[in-house]
Amino acid sequence: MDLCLHTCDCRRWQLSGVPCGHCIACCREERIDPETLVHDCYTVQTYLKAYGYTLVPLADPKEWEKQNGYKVYPPVFTKQLGRPKKNRKKTPEEKIKNGVRVLNKKGVTMHCSICGRADHNRNGHYRWQEALIEEGVEVVDENYDDPTFLQNIFPNQPDPLLDPIDTPFSMVYNMTQRELARRDPQRVHGPLPEQSAFVAAAGAAIPQPRVTSEMNIGRHTRATTVADRGEGSGRGRGRKR
């Protein structure tokens, strides 16, 4: 709501010229008379100006002066087939489906997806080639490998003078230096010794793992399985009944 511009987001004020409910609420808050914000077309002075001159009534159409021109007749009515349409024709801007504007292909040139040429599509590509061959026109296939185009390709060699990272007092250079200053210094860790004196002294104090009954059962089961596989490797498997 803008009292100075006489506008409101509901657009009722702009369309009718009469303050809307939002405007009246703001006028009460600001101690403003809403009648002072009504458009001038509703005032008595504008009404008197509109009808201030003399209105001459028109005579009957039979008394009108006839002009020597062409007679204009309405178009000939032709009944269309099918049920008449009730909906009006929508403009392309109004055709929206699932939030996406739907556009027709009227006026769009058809192109082939094989050769990319116009005036024919994929289905008529080979017929188009046969028609050109009959006319004596040489058909050039564009899908071939030409090694000569590699001669015109140069590697990307950026100019070091145009790189802002190496240019002092540039914005990118200052941001890079500021980021490097915030980082913690990297610590270089040397290689670990093969066996330190602390590990050698504490090796005897390390307790040995306690062997449980489950560990013994597992060891016995694995040993039995390996032995059975070794004995049965030379004979074939029997069919299970």
Tab-separated table of C-alpha atoms in Angstrom:
chain	number	residue	atom	x	y	z
A	1	MET	CA	0.000	0.000	0.000
A	2	ASP	CA	1.397	3.379	-1.052
A	3	LEU	CA	-0.698	6.437	-0.203
A	4	CYS	CA	1.582	8.781	-2.144
A	5	LEU	CA	1.400	6.817	-5.424
A	6	HIS	CA	-2.236	5.765	-4.920
A	7	THR	CA	-1.388	2.093	-5.450
A	8	CYS	CA	-2.210	-1.122	-3.648
A	9	ASP	CA	-1.115	-4.718	-4.269
A	10	CYS	CA	-4.741	-5.843	-4.567
A	11	ARG	CA	-5.022	-3.475	-7.612
A	12	ARG	CA	-8.605	-2.594	-6.736
A	13	TRP	CA	-7.650	1.035	-6.151
A	14	GLN	CA	-5.878	1.326	-9.526
A	15	LEU	CA	-8.746	-0.298	-11.444
A	16	SER	CA	-11.730	1.498	-9.901
A	17	GLY	CA	-10.187	4.723	-8.660
A	18	VAL	CA	-11.949	4.258	-5.298
A	19	PRO	CA	-9.780	3.471	-2.246
A	20	CYS	CA	-9.907	-0.172	-1.228
A	21	GLY	CA	-10.234	-1.553	2.279
A	22	HIS	CA	-6.464	-1.618	2.781
A	23	CYS	CA	-6.256	2.062	1.850
A	24	ILE	CA	-9.085	2.987	4.221
A	25	ALA	CA	-7.351	1.140	7.072
A	26	CYS	CA	-4.119	3.056	6.416
A	27	CYS	CA	-6.047	6.338	6.185
A	28	ARG	CA	-7.558	5.718	9.626
A	29	GLU	CA	-4.089	5.091	11.014
A	30	GLU	CA	-2.700	8.279	9.429
A	31	ARG	CA	-5.806	10.390	10.169
A	32	ILE	CA	-6.541	11.018	6.466
A	33	ASP	CA	-9.986	11.407	4.950
A	34	PRO	CA	-10.430	8.579	2.357
A	35	GLU	CA	-12.726	10.771	0.233
A	36	THR	CA	-9.773	12.990	-0.654
A	37	LEU	CA	-8.070	10.015	-2.357
A	38	VAL	CA	-10.980	9.238	-4.720
A	39	HIS	CA	-10.270	9.817	-8.421
A	40	ASP	CA	-11.373	13.120	-9.949
A	41	CYS	CA	-13.664	11.359	-12.430
A	42	TYR	CA	-16.184	10.816	-9.616
A	43	THR	CA	-16.418	14.485	-8.641
A	44	VAL	CA	-19.297	16.792	-9.511
A	45	GLN	CA	-16.984	19.212	-11.331
A	46	THR	CA	-15.887	16.487	-13.761
A	47	TYR	CA	-19.521	15.470	-14.281
A	48	LEU	CA	-20.486	19.033	-15.167
A	49	LYS	CA	-17.577	19.328	-17.590
A	50	ALA	CA	-18.609	16.115	-19.360
A	51	TYR	CA	-22.181	17.313	-19.935
A	52	GLY	CA	-21.484	21.027	-20.162
A	53	TYR	CA	-21.852	21.226	-23.943
A	54	THR	CA	-25.066	20.714	-25.893
A	55	LEU	CA	-25.886	17.155	-26.916
A	56	VAL	CA	-27.498	16.974	-30.348
A	57	PRO	CA	-29.739	13.909	-30.681
A	58	LEU	CA	-29.335	11.733	-33.764
A	59	ALA	CA	-32.107	11.309	-36.292
A	60	ASP	CA	-33.616	8.014	-37.362
A	61	PRO	CA	-31.283	5.837	-39.518
A	62	LYS	CA	-33.850	6.086	-42.344
A	63	GLU	CA	-33.165	9.815	-42.580
A	64	TRP	CA	-29.401	9.465	-42.800
A	65	GLU	CA	-27.744	10.676	-45.970
A	66	LYS	CA	-26.838	7.840	-48.272
A	67	GLN	CA	-23.256	7.616	-49.517
A	68	ASN	CA	-22.199	6.244	-52.894
A	69	GLY	CA	-19.985	3.513	-51.458
A	70	TYR	CA	-19.765	-0.222	-51.336
A	71	LYS	CA	-22.358	-2.021	-49.292
A	72	VAL	CA	-20.807	-3.987	-46.468
A	73	TYR	CA	-22.451	-7.333	-45.788
A	74	PRO	CA	-21.732	-9.776	-42.974
A	75	PRO	CA	-19.580	-12.814	-43.832
A	76	VAL	CA	-21.261	-15.919	-45.179
A	77	PHE	CA	-21.996	-18.361	-42.394
A	78	THR	CA	-20.662	-21.868	-42.972
A	79	LYS	CA	-21.598	-24.561	-40.523
A	80	GLN	CA	-18.579	-26.487	-39.240
A	81	LEU	CA	-18.561	-30.234	-38.765
A	82	GLY	CA	-18.759	-31.650	-35.290
A	83	ARG	CA	-19.915	-30.192	-32.034
A	84	PRO	CA	-19.391	-26.432	-31.740
A	85	LYS	CA	-16.651	-25.298	-29.380
A	86	LYS	CA	-17.651	-23.435	-26.259
A	87	ASN	CA	-14.214	-22.447	-24.975
A	88	ARG	CA	-12.458	-19.433	-26.436
A	89	LYS	CA	-9.119	-19.682	-28.221
A	90	LYS	CA	-6.265	-19.063	-25.811
A	91	THR	CA	-3.130	-17.132	-26.662
A	92	PRO	CA	0.289	-18.863	-26.461
A	93	GLU	CA	0.985	-17.007	-23.200
A	94	GLU	CA	-2.101	-18.550	-21.580
A	95	LYS	CA	-1.379	-22.159	-22.560
A	96	ILE	CA	0.275	-23.380	-19.353
A	97	LYS	CA	0.286	-27.052	-18.366
A	98	ASN	CA	1.795	-28.174	-15.040
A	99	GLY	CA	3.478	-24.794	-14.670
A	100	VAL	CA	5.177	-25.005	-18.094
A	101	ARG	CA	4.166	-22.908	-21.099
A	102	VAL	CA	3.009	-25.097	-23.974
A	103	LEU	CA	3.937	-23.808	-27.432
A	104	ASN	CA	2.873	-25.272	-30.753
A	105	LYS	CA	5.190	-26.010	-33.654
A	106	LYS	CA	3.502	-23.620	-36.073
A	107	GLY	CA	6.117	-21.836	-38.189
A	108	VAL	CA	8.991	-24.059	-36.986
A	109	THR	CA	11.250	-25.449	-39.727
A	110	MET	CA	11.579	-29.229	-39.664
A	111	HIS	CA	15.137	-30.605	-39.405
A	112	CYS	CA	16.539	-34.102	-39.836
A	113	SER	CA	18.124	-35.711	-36.781
A	114	ILE	CA	20.605	-37.667	-38.965
A	115	CYS	CA	22.137	-34.991	-41.186
A	116	GLY	CA	20.747	-31.850	-39.544
A	117	ARG	CA	19.376	-30.441	-42.819
A	118	ALA	CA	15.998	-28.750	-43.140
A	119	ASP	CA	12.861	-29.656	-45.086
A	120	HIS	CA	12.877	-33.330	-44.130
A	121	ASN	CA	12.949	-35.488	-41.007
A	122	ARG	CA	14.493	-38.797	-39.980
A	123	ASN	CA	11.834	-40.893	-41.719
A	124	GLY	CA	12.364	-39.186	-45.081
A	125	HIS	CA	16.169	-38.949	-44.906
A	126	TYR	CA	16.902	-41.874	-47.210
A	127	ARG	CA	14.212	-40.861	-49.696
A	128	TRP	CA	15.784	-37.389	-49.744
A	129	GLN	CA	19.199	-38.945	-50.499
A	130	GLU	CA	17.745	-41.048	-53.315
A	131	ALA	CA	16.095	-37.971	-54.844
A	132	LEU	CA	19.416	-36.102	-54.820
A	133	ILE	CA	21.220	-39.050	-56.423
A	134	GLU	CA	18.613	-39.200	-59.189
A	135	GLU	CA	19.107	-35.469	-59.830
A	136	GLY	CA	22.870	-35.983	-60.073
A	137	VAL	CA	23.744	-34.075	-56.915
A	138	GLU	CA	26.642	-35.522	-54.942
A	139	VAL	CA	25.689	-36.378	-51.376
A	140	VAL	CA	28.492	-35.680	-48.918
A	141	ASP	CA	28.373	-37.561	-45.664
A	142	GLU	CA	29.392	-35.226	-42.877
A	143	ASN	CA	29.915	-38.023	-40.338
A	144	TYR	CA	33.553	-38.810	-41.157
A	145	ASP	CA	36.837	-38.300	-39.329
A	146	ASP	CA	38.920	-35.534	-40.845
A	147	PRO	CA	42.379	-35.280	-39.199
A	148	THR	CA	43.002	-31.834	-40.697
A	149	PHE	CA	40.774	-30.096	-38.175
A	150	LEU	CA	43.281	-30.971	-35.435
A	151	GLN	CA	45.763	-28.548	-37.004
A	152	ASN	CA	43.561	-25.601	-36.091
A	153	ILE	CA	43.206	-26.611	-32.450
A	154	PHE	CA	45.732	-25.013	-30.129
A	155	PRO	CA	46.267	-25.970	-26.501
A	156	ASN	CA	44.995	-23.590	-23.878
A	157	GLN	CA	47.990	-21.488	-22.874
A	158	PRO	CA	46.871	-18.801	-20.437
A	159	ASP	CA	48.881	-15.632	-20.314
A	160	PRO	CA	50.615	-15.387	-16.896
A	161	LEU	CA	50.434	-11.592	-17.095
A	162	LEU	CA	46.627	-11.742	-17.234
A	163	ASP	CA	46.282	-14.158	-14.286
A	164	PRO	CA	44.956	-12.130	-11.310
A	165	ILE	CA	46.312	-14.664	-8.809
A	166	ASP	CA	49.917	-13.666	-9.543
A	167	THR	CA	49.173	-9.955	-9.939
A	168	PRO	CA	50.058	-8.125	-6.707
A	169	PHE	CA	47.460	-5.892	-5.049
A	170	SER	CA	44.611	-7.409	-7.103
A	171	MET	CA	41.412	-8.566	-5.411
A	172	VAL	CA	42.034	-12.256	-6.127
A	173	TYR	CA	45.646	-11.957	-4.992
A	174	ASN	CA	44.633	-10.292	-1.722
A	175	MET	CA	41.929	-12.909	-1.077
A	176	THR	CA	44.441	-15.714	-1.668
A	177	GLN	CA	47.003	-14.192	0.689
A	178	ARG	CA	44.314	-13.615	3.334
A	179	GLU	CA	43.235	-17.246	3.066
A	180	LEU	CA	46.809	-18.502	3.378
A	181	ALA	CA	47.322	-16.344	6.470
A	182	ARG	CA	44.291	-17.910	8.178
A	183	ARG	CA	45.499	-21.489	7.672
A	184	ASP	CA	47.417	-23.263	10.415
A	185	PRO	CA	51.085	-24.003	9.696
A	186	GLN	CA	51.608	-27.482	8.368
A	187	ARG	CA	53.657	-29.801	10.528
A	188	VAL	CA	56.011	-32.163	8.734
A	189	HIS	CA	56.032	-35.519	10.514
A	190	GLY	CA	59.154	-37.598	10.074
A	191	PRO	CA	59.170	-41.363	9.573
A	192	LEU	CA	58.443	-43.537	12.594
A	193	PRO	CA	61.306	-45.668	13.954
A	194	GLU	CA	61.111	-49.364	13.316
A	195	GLN	CA	61.150	-50.273	17.035
A	196	SER	CA	61.555	-47.715	19.767
A	197	ALA	CA	62.980	-48.419	23.202
A	198	PHE	CA	59.556	-47.847	24.807
A	199	VAL	CA	57.906	-50.520	22.646
A	200	ALA	CA	60.726	-52.984	23.338
A	201	ALA	CA	60.485	-52.387	27.113
A	202	ALA	CA	56.689	-52.625	27.238
A	203	GLY	CA	56.409	-55.676	24.966
A	204	ALA	CA	56.745	-58.130	27.832
A	205	ALA	CA	54.008	-56.370	29.820
A	206	ILE	CA	51.401	-56.821	27.058
A	207	PRO	CA	48.894	-59.502	28.233
A	208	GLN	CA	48.373	-62.500	25.996
A	209	PRO	CA	44.861	-63.131	24.631
A	210	ARG	CA	42.784	-65.482	26.770
A	211	VAL	CA	41.798	-68.661	24.952
A	212	THR	CA	38.120	-69.509	25.449
A	213	SER	CA	36.110	-72.610	24.696
A	214	GLU	CA	34.492	-70.938	21.686
A	215	MET	CA	37.936	-70.300	20.187
A	216	ASN	CA	38.898	-73.968	20.653
A	217	ILE	CA	35.645	-75.143	19.026
A	218	GLY	CA	36.229	-72.838	16.099
A	219	ARG	CA	39.782	-74.024	15.578
A	220	HIS	CA	38.683	-77.689	15.705
A	221	THR	CA	35.841	-77.051	13.239
A	222	ARG	CA	38.121	-75.303	10.767
A	223	ALA	CA	40.721	-78.052	10.958
A	224	THR	CA	38.067	-80.750	10.383
A	225	THR	CA	36.623	-78.887	7.406
A	226	VAL	CA	40.043	-78.522	5.767
A	227	ALA	CA	40.790	-82.230	6.272
A	228	ASP	CA	37.459	-83.291	4.747
A	229	ARG	CA	38.057	-81.107	1.723
A	230	GLY	CA	41.486	-82.645	1.204
A	231	GLU	CA	40.160	-86.232	1.326
A	232	GLY	CA	37.183	-85.547	-0.935
A	233	SER	CA	39.038	-83.581	-3.572
A	234	GLY	CA	39.825	-86.715	-5.635
A	235	ARG	CA	36.297	-88.086	-5.854
A	236	GLY	CA	33.157	-86.598	-7.334
A	237	ARG	CA	30.209	-85.462	-5.352
A	238	GLY	CA	27.318	-87.871	-4.987
A	239	ARG	CA	23.775	-86.898	-5.854
A	240	LYS	CA	21.720	-86.101	-2.800
A	241	ARG	CA	18.572	-88.176	-2.469
